Short mmCIF file of C-alpha atoms in Angstrom, two decimals:
data_model
loop_
_atom_site.label_atom_id
_atom_site.label_comp_id
_atom_site.label_asym_id
_atom_site.label_seq_id
_atom_site.Cartn_x
_atom_site.Cartn_y
_atom_site.Cartn_z
CA MET A 1 9.75 11.27 -0.19
CA LEU A 2 13.26 11.73 -1.62
CA GLN A 3 14.53 12.07 2.02
CA LEU A 4 13.39 8.44 2.36
CA HIS A 5 15.90 7.17 -0.51
CA ARG A 6 18.97 9.33 0.27
CA SER A 7 21.25 6.57 0.24
CA THR A 8 20.42 5.44 -3.05
CA LEU A 9 20.73 8.96 -4.58
CA ILE A 10 23.96 9.00 -2.64
CA VAL A 11 25.41 5.86 -4.01
CA SER A 12 24.08 6.64 -7.63
CA CYS A 13 26.17 10.16 -7.33
CA LEU A 14 28.89 8.53 -5.95
CA ALA A 15 28.99 6.05 -9.11
CA LEU A 16 28.41 8.80 -11.95
CA LEU A 17 31.63 10.58 -10.07
CA ALA A 18 33.36 6.92 -10.15
CA CYS A 19 33.09 6.93 -13.68
CA VAL A 20 34.21 10.40 -14.25
CA PHE A 21 37.46 9.70 -12.22
CA LEU A 22 38.17 6.34 -13.72
CA TYR A 23 37.98 8.07 -17.44
CA SER A 24 39.87 10.84 -16.43
CA THR A 25 42.45 9.03 -14.61
CA LEU A 26 42.93 5.82 -16.85
CA GLY A 27 42.07 6.99 -20.37
CA VAL A 28 43.42 9.17 -22.65
CA ALA A 29 41.54 12.48 -23.65
CA LYS A 30 40.28 12.47 -27.08
CA PRO A 31 40.77 15.76 -29.31
CA PHE A 32 37.89 17.64 -30.08
CA HIS A 33 37.60 16.86 -33.63
CA MET A 34 37.02 13.19 -32.73
CA TRP A 35 33.70 13.94 -30.74
CA LYS A 36 30.93 11.91 -32.25
CA TRP A 37 28.32 14.34 -31.53
CA THR A 38 25.47 11.83 -32.14
CA ASP A 39 26.47 9.25 -29.73
CA ILE A 40 27.20 12.03 -27.40
CA VAL A 41 23.69 13.01 -27.31
CA SER A 42 22.03 9.91 -27.91
CA GLU A 43 24.21 8.01 -24.91
CA GLY A 44 24.22 11.44 -22.63
CA GLY A 45 20.57 11.70 -23.52
CA THR A 46 19.77 8.25 -22.36
CA ALA A 47 21.99 8.52 -18.82
CA VAL A 48 19.66 11.84 -18.36
CA MET A 49 16.57 10.57 -18.62
CA ALA A 50 17.21 7.28 -16.62
CA GLY A 51 18.29 9.82 -14.02
CA SER A 52 15.08 11.79 -14.41
CA TRP A 53 13.35 8.25 -14.00
CA VAL A 54 15.02 7.02 -10.95
CA LEU A 55 14.19 10.63 -9.40
CA PHE A 56 10.38 10.26 -10.17
CA THR A 57 10.09 6.54 -9.10
CA LEU A 58 11.71 7.59 -5.58
CA SER A 59 9.59 10.72 -5.15
CA SER A 60 6.21 9.25 -5.70
CA ARG A 61 6.93 5.67 -4.13
CA PRO A 62 7.80 4.62 -0.36
CA GLY A 63 10.58 2.23 0.08
CA GLY A 64 10.42 -1.69 -0.79
CA LEU A 65 11.03 -4.59 -3.15
CA VAL A 66 9.56 -2.82 -6.02
CA THR A 67 10.89 0.43 -5.55
CA ARG A 68 14.38 -0.91 -4.92
CA LEU A 69 14.21 -3.08 -8.40
CA LEU A 70 12.77 -0.03 -10.33
CA ALA A 71 15.12 2.40 -8.88
CA GLY A 72 18.11 0.03 -9.18
CA GLY A 73 17.44 -0.93 -12.74
CA LEU A 74 17.23 2.58 -14.03
CA ALA A 75 20.34 3.77 -11.75
CA MET A 76 22.27 1.15 -13.75
CA ILE A 77 20.95 2.38 -17.15
CA MET A 78 21.94 5.72 -16.08
CA VAL A 79 25.59 4.85 -15.03
CA GLY A 80 26.25 2.37 -18.26
CA SER A 81 24.76 4.97 -20.48
CA PHE A 82 27.03 7.49 -18.89
CA ALA A 83 30.21 5.37 -19.03
CA ASP A 84 29.13 4.89 -23.07
CA CYS A 85 29.36 8.55 -23.02
CA MET A 86 32.36 9.10 -21.45
CA ASP A 87 34.08 6.60 -24.30
CA GLU A 88 33.40 9.61 -26.54
CA PHE A 89 35.89 11.63 -24.80
CA PHE A 90 38.11 9.65 -23.48
CA ALA A 91 40.03 6.64 -25.50
CA VAL A 92 40.52 3.37 -23.05
CA SER A 93 43.00 0.45 -23.97
CA LYS A 94 40.85 -2.33 -25.12
CA ALA A 95 42.15 -4.74 -22.55
CA ALA A 96 40.69 -2.89 -20.08
CA ARG A 97 38.25 -4.86 -18.59
CA TRP A 98 36.62 -2.51 -16.29
CA ASP A 99 35.31 -0.41 -19.24
CA HIS A 100 33.42 -3.51 -20.33
CA TRP A 101 32.04 -4.29 -17.42
CA LEU A 102 30.46 -0.70 -17.15
CA GLU A 103 28.91 -1.11 -20.44
CA MET A 104 27.43 -4.27 -19.10
CA LEU A 105 25.38 -2.21 -16.90
CA VAL A 106 23.03 -1.19 -19.40
CA PRO A 107 21.39 -4.70 -20.32
CA LEU A 108 21.91 -5.51 -16.61
CA GLY A 109 19.73 -2.69 -15.33
CA MET A 110 17.17 -3.67 -18.50
CA LEU A 111 16.75 -6.98 -16.58
CA VAL A 112 16.58 -5.40 -13.20
CA LEU A 113 14.17 -3.06 -14.03
CA THR A 114 12.11 -5.80 -15.93
CA CYS A 115 11.82 -8.12 -12.50
CA GLY A 116 10.88 -4.54 -11.14
CA MET A 117 7.94 -3.90 -13.59
CA TYR A 118 6.96 -8.11 -12.83
CA TYR A 119 6.29 -6.92 -9.26
CA TRP A 120 5.13 -3.97 -9.64
CA ARG A 121 2.32 -5.87 -12.04
CA HIS A 122 1.40 -7.84 -8.85
CA GLU A 123 1.52 -4.99 -6.98
CA GLN A 124 -1.27 -2.93 -8.84
CA PHE A 125 -3.47 -6.14 -9.21
CA ARG A 126 -3.40 -6.35 -5.26
CA LEU A 127 -4.29 -2.62 -5.02
CA ASN A 128 -6.98 -3.37 -7.42
CA GLU A 129 -8.66 -5.72 -5.41
CA HIS A 130 -8.29 -3.75 -2.10
CA LEU A 131 -10.06 -0.93 -4.30
CA GLN A 132 -12.86 -3.00 -5.40
CA LYS A 133 -13.86 -3.59 -1.86
CA ARG A 134 -15.11 -0.37 -1.65
CA GLU A 135 -16.78 -0.23 -5.29
CA ARG A 136 -20.24 0.00 -3.44
CA LEU A 137 -19.18 3.37 -1.80
CA PHE A 138 -18.06 4.61 -4.94
CA ARG A 139 -21.26 4.16 -6.40
CA ASP A 140 -22.89 7.06 -3.85
CA HIS A 141 -19.63 8.83 -2.59
CA ARG A 142 -21.78 10.98 -0.32
CA ALA A 143 -22.56 8.14 1.90
CA PHE A 144 -19.33 7.74 3.44
CA ASP A 145 -17.31 8.36 6.66
CA ARG A 146 -14.83 11.46 6.88
CA ILE A 147 -12.33 9.48 9.17
CA THR A 148 -12.32 6.20 7.62
CA GLN A 149 -13.76 6.97 3.93
CA LEU A 150 -15.95 3.87 4.75
CA ALA A 151 -19.44 3.90 3.83
CA ASN A 152 -21.71 4.94 6.96
CA ALA A 153 -24.71 3.46 8.53
CA ASP A 154 -27.39 4.95 5.94
CA TYR A 155 -25.47 3.17 3.40
CA LEU A 156 -25.47 0.01 5.11
CA ARG A 157 -29.09 -0.16 6.13
CA ARG A 158 -29.62 0.47 2.32
CA GLN A 159 -27.69 -2.27 1.00
CA ILE A 160 -29.27 -4.76 3.53
CA ARG A 161 -32.72 -4.08 1.95
CA HIS A 162 -31.12 -4.20 -1.47
CA GLU A 163 -29.64 -7.79 -0.40
CA GLN A 164 -33.13 -8.79 0.97
CA ALA A 165 -35.05 -7.58 -2.18
CA GLN A 166 -32.46 -8.67 -4.88
CA ARG A 167 -31.54 -11.94 -3.82
CA PRO A 168 -34.57 -13.48 -1.46
CA GLY A 169 -33.90 -16.54 -0.10
CA ARG A 170 -29.96 -16.02 -0.46
CA PRO A 171 -28.08 -16.66 2.54
CA CYS A 172 -26.33 -13.22 3.69
CA ALA A 173 -24.90 -12.34 7.14
CA LEU A 174 -24.29 -9.34 8.94
CA VAL A 175 -21.39 -8.94 11.70
CA LEU A 176 -20.79 -6.31 14.17
CA LEU A 177 -17.56 -5.45 15.31
CA ASP A 178 -16.15 -3.19 18.11
CA ILE A 179 -12.90 -1.94 19.16
CA ASP A 180 -12.53 -3.00 22.97
CA SER A 181 -11.97 -0.19 25.41
CA PHE A 182 -11.50 2.44 22.47
CA HIS A 183 -12.70 5.61 25.23
CA LEU A 184 -9.40 4.39 27.23
CA ILE A 185 -7.10 4.71 23.59
CA ASN A 186 -8.89 8.02 23.48
CA ARG A 187 -8.28 9.13 26.86
CA GLU A 188 -4.71 7.89 27.09
CA PHE A 189 -3.35 8.84 23.49
CA GLY A 190 -5.65 11.45 22.41
CA GLN A 191 -8.84 11.71 19.84
CA ARG A 192 -6.13 12.39 17.07
CA GLU A 193 -4.38 8.96 17.81
CA GLY A 194 -8.05 7.18 18.31
CA ASP A 195 -8.65 8.31 14.83
CA ARG A 196 -5.58 6.91 13.35
CA VAL A 197 -6.74 3.67 15.27
CA LEU A 198 -10.11 3.90 13.44
CA GLN A 199 -8.20 4.01 10.18
CA ALA A 200 -5.83 1.48 10.79
CA VAL A 201 -8.45 -1.11 11.80
CA GLY A 202 -10.34 -0.03 8.85
CA HIS A 203 -7.37 -0.96 6.44
CA MET A 204 -6.55 -4.11 8.07
CA LEU A 205 -10.33 -5.54 7.63
CA LEU A 206 -10.42 -4.54 4.29
CA LEU A 207 -7.24 -6.28 3.31
CA ASN A 208 -8.91 -9.40 4.97
CA LEU A 209 -12.33 -9.24 3.30
CA ARG A 210 -13.28 -10.69 -0.23
CA ASN A 211 -14.44 -8.48 -3.19
CA ASP A 212 -17.71 -8.59 -2.86
CA ASP A 213 -18.03 -8.00 0.92
CA LEU A 214 -18.93 -4.64 2.17
CA LEU A 215 -17.33 -2.82 5.00
CA CYS A 216 -18.90 0.30 6.63
CA ARG A 217 -18.07 2.17 9.90
CA TYR A 218 -21.42 1.87 11.67
CA ALA A 219 -21.07 4.26 14.79
CA GLY A 220 -18.16 5.33 16.78
CA ASP A 221 -15.78 2.56 17.37
CA ARG A 222 -17.81 -0.13 15.72
CA PHE A 223 -17.28 -1.26 12.13
CA ALA A 224 -20.38 -3.40 10.38
CA LEU A 225 -19.71 -6.40 7.44
CA LEU A 226 -22.20 -7.33 5.16
CA LEU A 227 -21.45 -10.72 3.61
CA PRO A 228 -23.30 -11.96 0.78
CA ASP A 229 -23.68 -15.30 -0.14
CA THR A 230 -22.21 -16.45 3.36
CA GLY A 231 -24.11 -18.61 6.26
CA VAL A 232 -23.64 -17.45 9.88
CA ALA A 233 -21.52 -20.20 10.56
CA GLU A 234 -19.10 -18.87 8.09
CA ALA A 235 -19.58 -15.43 9.08
CA GLU A 236 -18.69 -16.33 12.60
CA ALA A 237 -15.31 -18.02 11.38
CA MET A 238 -14.73 -15.08 9.19
CA ALA A 239 -15.10 -12.73 12.23
CA ARG A 240 -13.14 -14.76 14.33
CA HIS A 241 -10.41 -14.15 11.63
CA LEU A 242 -10.88 -10.45 11.68
CA ALA A 243 -10.71 -10.44 15.29
CA ALA A 244 -7.35 -12.36 15.50
CA MET A 245 -5.78 -10.22 12.56
CA VAL A 246 -6.72 -7.10 14.41
CA GLY A 247 -5.38 -8.36 17.54
CA GLN A 248 -1.77 -8.72 15.81
CA MET A 249 -1.63 -5.24 14.69
CA ARG A 250 1.45 -3.32 16.36
CA HIS A 251 0.04 0.18 16.01
CA HIS A 252 2.55 2.82 17.24
CA ALA A 253 1.41 6.45 19.24
CA LYS A 254 3.92 9.06 19.60
CA ASP A 255 3.79 7.83 22.95
CA GLY A 256 3.99 4.00 23.46
CA ARG A 257 2.24 1.09 21.61
CA VAL A 258 -1.60 1.11 21.26
CA SER A 259 -2.73 -2.38 21.90
CA ILE A 260 -5.94 -3.09 19.93
CA SER A 261 -8.59 -6.16 20.17
CA VAL A 262 -11.99 -6.48 19.39
CA ARG A 263 -15.26 -8.51 19.89
CA HIS A 264 -17.85 -9.41 17.41
CA ALA A 265 -21.55 -10.41 17.04
CA CYS A 266 -22.98 -12.05 13.75
CA ALA A 267 -26.37 -13.13 12.20
CA SER A 268 -28.20 -13.78 9.29
CA ALA A 269 -29.20 -10.61 7.55
CA ASP A 270 -32.64 -11.75 6.96
CA THR A 271 -34.93 -9.35 8.94
CA ASP A 272 -35.49 -5.81 9.27
CA ALA A 273 -32.25 -3.77 9.12
CA ASP A 274 -32.81 -1.64 11.96
CA VAL A 275 -33.96 -4.55 14.09
CA LEU A 276 -31.04 -6.73 12.94
CA LEU A 277 -28.74 -4.28 13.70
CA ALA A 278 -30.42 -3.36 17.21
CA GLU A 279 -29.97 -6.75 18.09
CA LEU A 280 -26.48 -7.32 17.53
CA GLY A 281 -25.65 -4.07 19.40
CA ARG A 282 -27.26 -5.51 22.37
CA VAL A 283 -25.22 -8.71 21.75
CA LEU A 284 -22.11 -6.49 21.59
CA ALA A 285 -23.03 -4.58 24.88
CA ALA A 286 -23.49 -7.61 26.70
CA SER A 287 -20.00 -9.09 25.70
CA ALA A 288 -18.37 -5.46 26.65
CA GLN A 289 -15.38 -6.38 28.40
CA PRO A 290 -15.18 -4.62 32.00
CA VAL A 291 -13.52 -1.36 32.31
CA SER A 292 -10.19 -1.15 33.04
CA SER A 293 -7.35 1.19 33.38
CA ALA A 294 -5.73 0.43 30.01
CA PRO A 295 -6.72 -0.34 26.89
CA SER A 296 -7.54 -4.07 26.61
CA VAL A 297 -5.47 -6.46 24.72
CA ALA A 298 -7.31 -9.82 24.62
CA VAL A 299 -9.56 -10.96 21.90
CA ALA A 300 -13.06 -11.62 22.64
CA GLY A 301 -16.12 -13.38 20.43
CA ALA A 302 -19.62 -13.36 20.42
CA SER A 303 -22.17 -14.20 18.26
CA ALA A 304 -25.91 -13.94 17.88
#
């Protein structure tokens, strides 16, 4: 992971070397008896700890605004504390403004770090919402699909029956989404890339769902979506939105871009689960696009 942040590490190291160069060339070395070991240990220790936190942050996070703010703030604290420590070894004229600017890096770094923690907090909220959408799956960790880590068809059937038994008369919709020409994606790019497509589509769908919705991998290239407290019209609108989001994905394989689109079918989840799924499957099969020589890029929809 550190290789992704090589430029940040290089800049930080150059900043430390620049401090050593400035103090050694523009300052006057203090005799050994004037060294204040308490200040050296505290200020030097702060610089070492801040540098360690920079490494921890960069080694555990991908690039992005939050990472830049966290690492940048810690790097400023590191350099500022290191400059304070160098003051214990070299005497600098009080008229030298650069020394004061270097020491100002500590409070400035704390401000940048605080901004990073603010955005990190919002990032964690979004991740928690994303994980909550898998809550039903976590209640029964055995009922999951190995590739997408989503609930499987058996779990979906149990949840449909659960909704019907626990909330009779309440609206509940079921949506099936099928990836167009998925067999051509497997044929052109390979099965491993096909698995990556399934994972990418699953993530995209999850990011666009509500916390109470349940997403499952029903079979093959087909996903199922159980929508509690949702009528058919609302489910149809949501299915069209999800299809549009998937259609806008830019998925890249080793041999080129993979165009992905889905079609959908939806109905009220008020009948037997097996009968309902079979009927939606027939609707999807009837709306299937003609076989072509390349993966389809159009987004089509069908409703039951």
